[in-house]
Amino acid sequence: MKTGAARVLVVDDDPAMLRTVERILAPRHEVLGCSSGEEAIEAARKEPFDVAIVDVRMPGVDGFEVTRAIKAIRPRTEVVLVTGSVTDLDDKLVRAIEERAFYFITKPFSKAVLTSLVAWCLDMQRLAEERNDLIRRLTEDLERARRFQRALLPQGLPKSFGAVRAASAWVSCETVGGDLYDILPLGDDRVFVMVADVAGHGVAAALLVGMIKTAIGRGLDDLAGREKIDLAPAARAVLDTLAPLSTSRVVTAFFGIVDTRGRTLHYLNAGHPPAVLWKPGAEPRLLGATTPLLSHGIGLLANPTVKAPFGPGERLAIYSDGLYEVRDPSGAEFGRDRLNRVLTGGSGAIEKVVESVMKQTEAHAGGRPPEDDLTMLVVESEKA
């Protein structure tokens, strides 16, 4: 086959016109001529063509029927319809559009018009293939990002970590978000819990999540062997990670350390939605921001680590904004107040509470896909 050539099917019951079109296109392309609609349809069944030049007025199967058949057999083939009649041109043009022809021309036409049309058809096909290839690669990249993001999350929950039990939920949005949660035993009856949210979506956000998890791990190393609990090093490690990146990169995070021996929760909230601390049957407490969100150029407040009582039977829920921003088909949000009522009003094990929250937000969405990651981590200081 000629370099850069296309396969062109020419259909016309006029032998002279058939030969003329074949002579015009043959120097650059592989051309097959057919003198009837039936012959052209059979040729399309046997092999693919890039372009078909089809006369409208033919005895038996006309050009419109040929176009419909070729499109059914070979959807990728572009059809240029040709008419020698100047009557009812508007009706023919409408019919050509309905049959999904690529273009519609009238006889007589010049060599330049025909060769340009074929070249245009091929350019459009090439661009469509490039677009489809780009979509395929982007889809694959997004799926890899989802798998990468999922691999960063703790496995096997619900699970107990000494005297602390944890349950979680995480639903990734279609475009890949930037949520991260984790729970790590630190020894000495201490357990680290966290939820972080990278602003933005896509592969870049998912990769930044991995970088942030590594940074937090470095920050926690500073806690080893220390009596005083200070979560500021973990937050500073995130800031150090963000520093060489775009100034628009923003992270909200809630870091906490449950000290079961001291019956205390030490926490740092960097611009994240307030966590909920409660004991079934008692009024909940909201743990709001203790320092601004994490972004290059915004420093931490002095002493951002705060303490709260956290004894046996008490529960802590940390979540990202995607959970309460779930919208119903009319656009109304699930809402933070409703989320907190569902959380604190639930009875039974914490995994049942998590399950109830997710069922109610799903019902509220009414089939709408999530616009952001839905992330929640619930921990309980178990009774002795």
Short mmCIF file of C-alpha atoms in Angstrom, two decimals:
data_model
loop_
_atom_site.label_atom_id
_atom_site.label_comp_id
_atom_site.label_asym_id
_atom_site.label_seq_id
_atom_site.Cartn_x
_atom_site.Cartn_y
_atom_site.Cartn_z
CA MET A 1 0.00 0.00 0.00
CA LYS A 2 1.24 3.51 -0.81
CA THR A 3 2.70 5.52 2.06
CA GLY A 4 -0.01 7.63 3.65
CA ALA A 5 -2.60 6.10 1.33
CA ALA A 6 -6.19 5.40 2.24
CA ARG A 7 -8.60 2.78 1.02
CA VAL A 8 -11.31 4.51 -1.01
CA LEU A 9 -14.54 2.96 -2.29
CA VAL A 10 -16.08 4.72 -5.32
CA VAL A 11 -19.71 3.92 -6.19
CA ASP A 12 -21.34 5.25 -9.38
CA ASP A 13 -23.46 3.65 -12.09
CA ASP A 14 -21.93 6.01 -14.71
CA PRO A 15 -18.81 4.23 -16.06
CA ALA A 16 -17.23 7.50 -17.25
CA MET A 17 -17.66 9.18 -13.84
CA LEU A 18 -16.39 6.04 -12.11
CA ARG A 19 -13.22 6.03 -14.22
CA THR A 20 -12.71 9.79 -13.70
CA VAL A 21 -12.87 9.56 -9.91
CA GLU A 22 -10.62 6.48 -9.90
CA ARG A 23 -8.00 8.31 -12.03
CA ILE A 24 -8.08 11.35 -9.74
CA LEU A 25 -7.57 9.34 -6.53
CA ALA A 26 -5.50 6.35 -7.69
CA PRO A 27 -2.10 8.14 -7.69
CA ARG A 28 -2.27 8.58 -3.90
CA HIS A 29 -4.77 6.01 -2.65
CA GLU A 30 -5.93 2.41 -3.06
CA VAL A 31 -9.22 2.73 -4.96
CA LEU A 32 -11.97 0.17 -5.62
CA GLY A 33 -14.76 1.09 -8.03
CA CYS A 34 -18.28 -0.36 -7.87
CA SER A 35 -21.03 0.25 -10.44
CA SER A 36 -24.00 -0.51 -8.19
CA GLY A 37 -25.13 -0.10 -4.63
CA GLU A 38 -25.41 -3.84 -4.12
CA GLU A 39 -21.82 -4.37 -5.24
CA ALA A 40 -20.60 -1.60 -2.92
CA ILE A 41 -22.35 -3.04 0.13
CA GLU A 42 -20.87 -6.46 -0.56
CA ALA A 43 -17.40 -4.89 -0.91
CA ALA A 44 -17.82 -3.15 2.46
CA ARG A 45 -18.71 -6.45 4.08
CA LYS A 46 -15.52 -8.03 2.79
CA GLU A 47 -13.02 -5.32 3.74
CA PRO A 48 -12.82 -1.91 5.47
CA PHE A 49 -12.57 1.39 3.62
CA ASP A 50 -11.52 4.77 4.98
CA VAL A 51 -13.65 6.81 2.60
CA ALA A 52 -16.56 6.04 0.27
CA ILE A 53 -17.50 8.35 -2.65
CA VAL A 54 -21.12 7.44 -3.39
CA ASP A 55 -23.46 8.68 -6.15
CA VAL A 56 -26.95 9.43 -4.84
CA ARG A 57 -28.96 8.52 -7.95
CA MET A 58 -28.46 4.87 -8.84
CA PRO A 59 -30.97 2.24 -9.94
CA GLY A 60 -31.92 -0.33 -7.34
CA VAL A 61 -30.14 0.54 -4.09
CA ASP A 62 -29.58 4.31 -4.14
CA GLY A 63 -26.74 6.26 -2.51
CA PHE A 64 -28.65 6.97 0.69
CA GLU A 65 -29.31 3.28 1.24
CA VAL A 66 -25.67 2.49 0.45
CA THR A 67 -24.57 5.09 3.02
CA ARG A 68 -26.84 3.62 5.70
CA ALA A 69 -25.58 0.09 5.00
CA ILE A 70 -21.90 1.06 4.96
CA LYS A 71 -22.29 2.98 8.23
CA ALA A 72 -23.93 -0.07 9.80
CA ILE A 73 -21.16 -2.40 8.60
CA ARG A 74 -18.17 -0.03 8.95
CA PRO A 75 -18.99 2.91 11.27
CA ARG A 76 -15.48 4.30 10.82
CA THR A 77 -15.89 4.76 7.03
CA GLU A 78 -16.62 8.36 6.04
CA VAL A 79 -19.06 8.81 3.14
CA VAL A 80 -19.10 11.66 0.61
CA LEU A 81 -22.41 11.73 -1.26
CA VAL A 82 -22.47 13.03 -4.83
CA THR A 83 -25.48 14.16 -6.89
CA GLY A 84 -25.74 15.23 -10.49
CA SER A 85 -29.20 16.69 -10.02
CA VAL A 86 -29.81 20.32 -9.15
CA THR A 87 -33.43 19.65 -8.14
CA ASP A 88 -34.47 19.19 -4.51
CA LEU A 89 -30.95 19.94 -3.29
CA ASP A 90 -32.16 20.96 0.15
CA ASP A 91 -34.07 17.72 0.59
CA LYS A 92 -31.05 15.71 -0.52
CA LEU A 93 -28.78 17.61 1.87
CA VAL A 94 -31.13 16.93 4.78
CA ARG A 95 -31.25 13.25 3.84
CA ALA A 96 -27.45 13.17 3.61
CA ILE A 97 -27.19 14.58 7.13
CA GLU A 98 -29.73 12.07 8.42
CA GLU A 99 -27.71 9.21 6.94
CA ARG A 100 -24.57 10.63 8.63
CA ALA A 101 -22.69 11.38 5.43
CA PHE A 102 -19.44 13.28 5.95
CA TYR A 103 -20.07 15.70 3.09
CA PHE A 104 -22.43 16.33 0.18
CA ILE A 105 -21.31 17.68 -3.25
CA THR A 106 -22.85 18.19 -6.67
CA LYS A 107 -21.53 17.36 -10.11
CA PRO A 108 -19.52 18.61 -11.81
CA PHE A 109 -16.78 19.01 -9.21
CA SER A 110 -13.11 19.77 -9.65
CA LYS A 111 -10.18 17.49 -8.98
CA ALA A 112 -9.07 19.82 -6.17
CA VAL A 113 -12.45 19.58 -4.43
CA LEU A 114 -12.41 15.79 -4.50
CA THR A 115 -8.81 15.36 -3.35
CA SER A 116 -9.28 17.98 -0.63
CA LEU A 117 -12.42 16.25 0.63
CA VAL A 118 -10.66 12.90 0.87
CA ALA A 119 -7.71 14.51 2.65
CA TRP A 120 -10.11 16.25 5.04
CA CYS A 121 -11.86 12.95 5.77
CA LEU A 122 -8.53 11.34 6.59
CA ASP A 123 -7.48 14.27 8.80
CA MET A 124 -10.75 14.05 10.76
CA GLN A 125 -10.26 10.31 11.19
CA ARG A 126 -6.70 10.81 12.39
CA LEU A 127 -7.79 13.45 14.89
CA ALA A 128 -10.61 11.21 16.12
CA GLU A 129 -8.16 8.34 16.60
CA GLU A 130 -5.76 10.62 18.49
CA ARG A 131 -8.63 11.85 20.67
CA ASN A 132 -9.78 8.30 21.38
CA ASP A 133 -6.23 7.26 22.17
CA LEU A 134 -5.84 10.22 24.53
CA ILE A 135 -9.11 9.37 26.27
CA ARG A 136 -8.01 5.76 26.61
CA ARG A 137 -4.64 6.73 28.08
CA LEU A 138 -6.24 9.25 30.46
CA THR A 139 -8.74 6.63 31.58
CA GLU A 140 -5.92 4.17 32.22
CA ASP A 141 -3.93 6.83 34.10
CA LEU A 142 -6.95 7.64 36.27
CA GLU A 143 -7.48 3.97 37.07
CA ARG A 144 -3.81 3.59 37.99
CA ALA A 145 -4.13 6.68 40.19
CA ARG A 146 -7.18 5.16 41.91
CA ARG A 147 -5.31 1.93 42.58
CA PHE A 148 -2.31 3.88 43.87
CA GLN A 149 -4.54 5.98 46.11
CA ARG A 150 -6.33 2.88 47.41
CA ALA A 151 -3.00 1.20 48.21
CA LEU A 152 -2.09 4.11 50.50
CA LEU A 153 -5.08 3.46 52.75
CA PRO A 154 -5.04 1.13 55.77
CA GLN A 155 -6.28 -2.36 55.03
CA GLY A 156 -8.39 -4.74 57.07
CA LEU A 157 -10.63 -2.24 58.86
CA PRO A 158 -12.66 -2.53 61.06
CA LYS A 159 -9.86 -3.58 63.36
CA SER A 160 -8.60 -3.08 66.91
CA PHE A 161 -5.27 -1.46 67.71
CA GLY A 162 -4.81 -2.29 71.35
CA ALA A 163 -7.62 -0.51 73.19
CA VAL A 164 -8.61 1.52 70.11
CA ARG A 165 -10.98 0.15 67.51
CA ALA A 166 -11.27 1.75 64.06
CA ALA A 167 -13.75 1.58 61.18
CA SER A 168 -13.67 3.52 57.94
CA ALA A 169 -15.31 4.26 54.60
CA TRP A 170 -13.78 5.61 51.42
CA VAL A 171 -15.44 6.09 48.05
CA SER A 172 -13.35 7.54 45.24
CA CYS A 173 -14.97 10.03 42.91
CA GLU A 174 -14.82 9.39 39.17
CA THR A 175 -12.03 11.89 38.52
CA VAL A 176 -9.79 10.78 41.40
CA GLY A 177 -9.69 13.04 44.42
CA GLY A 178 -7.03 13.76 46.97
CA ASP A 179 -8.31 12.24 50.22
CA LEU A 180 -6.10 10.24 52.56
CA TYR A 181 -6.77 8.61 55.90
CA ASP A 182 -4.60 6.46 58.12
CA ILE A 183 -4.30 4.85 61.55
CA LEU A 184 -0.96 3.79 63.01
CA PRO A 185 -0.07 2.27 66.41
CA LEU A 186 2.80 4.23 67.95
CA GLY A 187 3.46 2.07 71.00
CA ASP A 188 3.11 3.15 74.64
CA ASP A 189 -0.69 2.89 74.30
CA ARG A 190 -0.75 5.57 71.60
CA VAL A 191 -2.48 5.42 68.22
CA PHE A 192 -2.14 8.00 65.44
CA VAL A 193 -5.24 8.80 63.36
CA MET A 194 -5.62 11.22 60.48
CA VAL A 195 -7.68 12.39 57.53
CA ALA A 196 -6.20 14.78 54.95
CA ASP A 197 -7.68 16.33 51.82
CA VAL A 198 -5.60 17.67 48.92
CA ALA A 199 -7.47 20.37 47.01
CA GLY A 200 -8.12 19.39 43.41
CA HIS A 201 -8.64 16.19 41.50
CA GLY A 202 -6.86 14.00 39.01
CA VAL A 203 -3.60 12.12 38.85
CA ALA A 204 -1.54 15.03 40.25
CA ALA A 205 -3.70 15.16 43.39
CA ALA A 206 -3.40 11.39 43.86
CA LEU A 207 0.39 11.54 43.53
CA LEU A 208 0.58 14.41 46.01
CA VAL A 209 -1.39 12.27 48.47
CA GLY A 210 1.44 9.72 48.36
CA MET A 211 4.04 12.42 48.96
CA ILE A 212 2.06 13.74 51.92
CA LYS A 213 1.74 10.31 53.50
CA THR A 214 5.52 9.93 53.34
CA ALA A 215 6.00 13.43 54.81
CA ILE A 216 3.66 12.70 57.71
CA GLY A 217 5.61 9.55 58.47
CA ARG A 218 8.79 11.63 58.74
CA GLY A 219 7.04 14.06 61.05
CA LEU A 220 5.86 11.25 63.33
CA ASP A 221 9.43 10.01 63.71
CA ASP A 222 10.02 13.06 65.92
CA LEU A 223 7.55 11.65 68.44
CA ALA A 224 9.55 8.52 69.12
CA GLY A 225 10.50 8.31 72.78
CA ARG A 226 9.03 11.71 73.66
CA GLU A 227 6.69 12.12 76.60
CA LYS A 228 5.16 15.34 75.26
CA ILE A 229 2.95 14.90 72.24
CA ASP A 230 3.32 17.57 69.56
CA LEU A 231 1.76 17.12 66.10
CA ALA A 232 3.28 20.29 64.65
CA PRO A 233 6.28 18.40 63.13
CA ALA A 234 3.88 16.30 61.03
CA ALA A 235 2.16 19.46 59.76
CA ARG A 236 5.52 21.13 59.03
CA ALA A 237 6.61 18.06 57.06
CA VAL A 238 3.55 18.52 54.85
CA LEU A 239 4.40 22.21 54.40
CA ASP A 240 7.97 21.27 53.42
CA THR A 241 6.54 18.90 50.80
CA LEU A 242 4.29 21.61 49.38
CA ALA A 243 7.02 24.30 49.30
CA PRO A 244 8.62 23.40 45.92
CA LEU A 245 5.24 22.80 44.29
CA SER A 246 2.66 25.20 42.91
CA THR A 247 1.56 27.86 45.38
CA SER A 248 -2.04 26.86 44.63
CA ARG A 249 -1.56 23.47 46.31
CA VAL A 250 -3.63 23.38 49.48
CA VAL A 251 -4.12 20.63 52.05
CA THR A 252 -6.51 20.41 54.97
CA ALA A 253 -5.75 17.81 57.62
CA PHE A 254 -6.82 16.49 61.00
CA PHE A 255 -4.07 14.70 62.93
CA GLY A 256 -4.80 13.03 66.24
CA ILE A 257 -3.05 10.79 68.76
CA VAL A 258 -5.22 8.75 71.07
CA ASP A 259 -3.41 8.21 74.37
CA THR A 260 -5.40 5.41 75.99
CA ARG A 261 -3.26 5.36 79.13
CA GLY A 262 -3.75 9.09 79.67
CA ARG A 263 -7.35 8.94 78.39
CA THR A 264 -6.61 11.90 76.17
CA LEU A 265 -6.87 12.85 72.51
CA HIS A 266 -4.12 15.16 71.26
CA TYR A 267 -5.10 16.74 67.95
CA LEU A 268 -4.14 19.30 65.32
CA ASN A 269 -6.76 20.54 62.89
CA ALA A 270 -5.30 22.41 59.91
CA GLY A 271 -8.34 24.00 58.30
CA HIS A 272 -10.16 20.66 58.11
CA PRO A 273 -13.88 20.14 58.80
CA PRO A 274 -14.40 19.82 62.57
CA ALA A 275 -14.05 16.28 63.85
CA VAL A 276 -16.80 14.99 66.15
CA LEU A 277 -16.00 13.65 69.62
CA TRP A 278 -18.84 12.03 71.52
CA LYS A 279 -20.00 9.32 73.85
CA PRO A 280 -23.28 7.61 73.00
CA GLY A 281 -26.06 9.36 74.90
CA ALA A 282 -24.05 12.52 75.58
CA GLU A 283 -23.71 15.81 73.71
CA PRO A 284 -21.06 15.73 70.95
CA ARG A 285 -18.08 18.08 70.87
CA LEU A 286 -16.79 19.58 67.62
CA LEU A 287 -13.01 19.81 67.27
CA GLY A 288 -12.47 22.78 64.99
CA ALA A 289 -9.37 24.26 63.39
CA THR A 290 -6.34 24.88 65.57
CA THR A 291 -4.20 26.29 62.75
CA PRO A 292 -4.80 27.44 59.14
CA LEU A 293 -4.92 25.04 56.22
CA LEU A 294 -1.57 23.84 54.95
CA SER A 295 -0.20 25.77 51.99
CA HIS A 296 3.16 27.26 51.02
CA GLY A 297 3.48 30.71 52.57
CA ILE A 298 0.97 30.07 55.37
CA GLY A 299 2.63 29.20 58.66
CA LEU A 300 1.33 27.25 61.64
CA LEU A 301 -0.10 29.01 64.63
CA ALA A 302 1.82 28.76 67.89
CA ASN A 303 1.04 25.59 69.85
CA PRO A 304 -1.44 24.09 67.35
CA THR A 305 -1.70 20.76 69.22
CA VAL A 306 -4.70 20.70 71.55
CA LYS A 307 -5.87 18.14 74.14
CA ALA A 308 -9.34 16.77 74.80
CA PRO A 309 -10.54 14.04 77.21
CA PHE A 310 -11.01 10.71 75.44
CA GLY A 311 -11.90 7.91 77.81
CA PRO A 312 -13.34 4.40 77.43
CA GLY A 313 -16.51 4.29 75.32
CA GLU A 314 -15.86 7.63 73.64
CA ARG A 315 -15.80 7.93 69.87
CA LEU A 316 -14.12 10.19 67.35
CA ALA A 317 -15.26 10.72 63.75
CA ILE A 318 -13.00 12.45 61.21
CA TYR A 319 -14.26 13.03 57.68
CA SER A 320 -13.61 15.06 54.55
CA ASP A 321 -15.96 17.68 53.14
CA GLY A 322 -16.96 15.41 50.26
CA LEU A 323 -19.10 13.40 52.65
CA TYR A 324 -21.47 16.16 53.70
CA GLU A 325 -21.34 17.93 50.32
CA VAL A 326 -23.05 14.98 48.59
CA ARG A 327 -25.88 16.49 46.53
CA ASP A 328 -29.30 15.12 45.72
CA PRO A 329 -30.71 15.35 42.14
CA SER A 330 -32.02 18.86 42.92
CA GLY A 331 -28.55 20.04 44.04
CA ALA A 332 -29.23 20.16 47.80
CA GLU A 333 -26.32 19.05 50.00
CA PHE A 334 -26.56 16.32 52.61
CA GLY A 335 -25.18 18.85 55.10
CA ARG A 336 -22.74 18.77 57.99
CA ASP A 337 -25.41 19.04 60.69
CA ARG A 338 -27.31 16.05 59.33
CA LEU A 339 -24.10 14.07 59.03
CA ASN A 340 -23.22 14.73 62.66
CA ARG A 341 -26.73 13.76 63.79
CA VAL A 342 -26.50 10.46 61.91
CA LEU A 343 -23.06 9.82 63.40
CA THR A 344 -23.82 10.58 67.01
CA GLY A 345 -27.36 9.21 66.94
CA GLY A 346 -26.27 5.80 65.69
CA SER A 347 -26.21 2.85 68.03
CA GLY A 348 -24.20 -0.33 67.99
CA ALA A 349 -20.64 -0.93 66.89
CA ILE A 350 -18.77 1.85 65.12
CA GLU A 351 -18.72 -0.15 61.88
CA LYS A 352 -22.53 -0.13 61.94
CA VAL A 353 -22.48 3.63 62.45
CA VAL A 354 -20.17 4.04 59.45
CA GLU A 355 -22.39 1.77 57.38
CA SER A 356 -25.47 3.80 58.31
CA VAL A 357 -23.81 7.08 57.31
CA MET A 358 -22.76 5.74 53.93
CA LYS A 359 -26.21 4.29 53.21
CA GLN A 360 -27.91 7.58 54.04
CA THR A 361 -25.55 9.69 51.93
CA GLU A 362 -25.96 7.24 49.05
CA ALA A 363 -29.74 7.44 49.35
CA HIS A 364 -29.52 11.25 49.42
CA ALA A 365 -27.46 11.26 46.20
CA GLY A 366 -30.28 9.42 44.42
CA GLY A 367 -27.93 7.84 41.91
CA ARG A 368 -25.73 10.89 41.31
CA PRO A 369 -22.02 9.99 41.20
CA PRO A 370 -19.89 11.64 43.90
CA GLU A 371 -18.19 14.88 42.90
CA ASP A 372 -15.46 14.39 45.50
CA ASP A 373 -13.99 11.55 47.54
CA LEU A 374 -16.14 10.41 50.45
CA THR A 375 -13.85 9.67 53.39
CA MET A 376 -14.57 8.88 57.02
CA LEU A 377 -12.58 7.37 59.87
CA VAL A 378 -14.28 6.53 63.18
CA VAL A 379 -12.32 5.35 66.24
CA GLU A 380 -13.46 4.29 69.69
CA SER A 381 -11.60 3.91 72.94
CA GLU A 382 -12.81 0.49 73.94
CA LYS A 383 -13.95 -0.30 77.45
CA ALA A 384 -11.64 -2.49 79.52
#
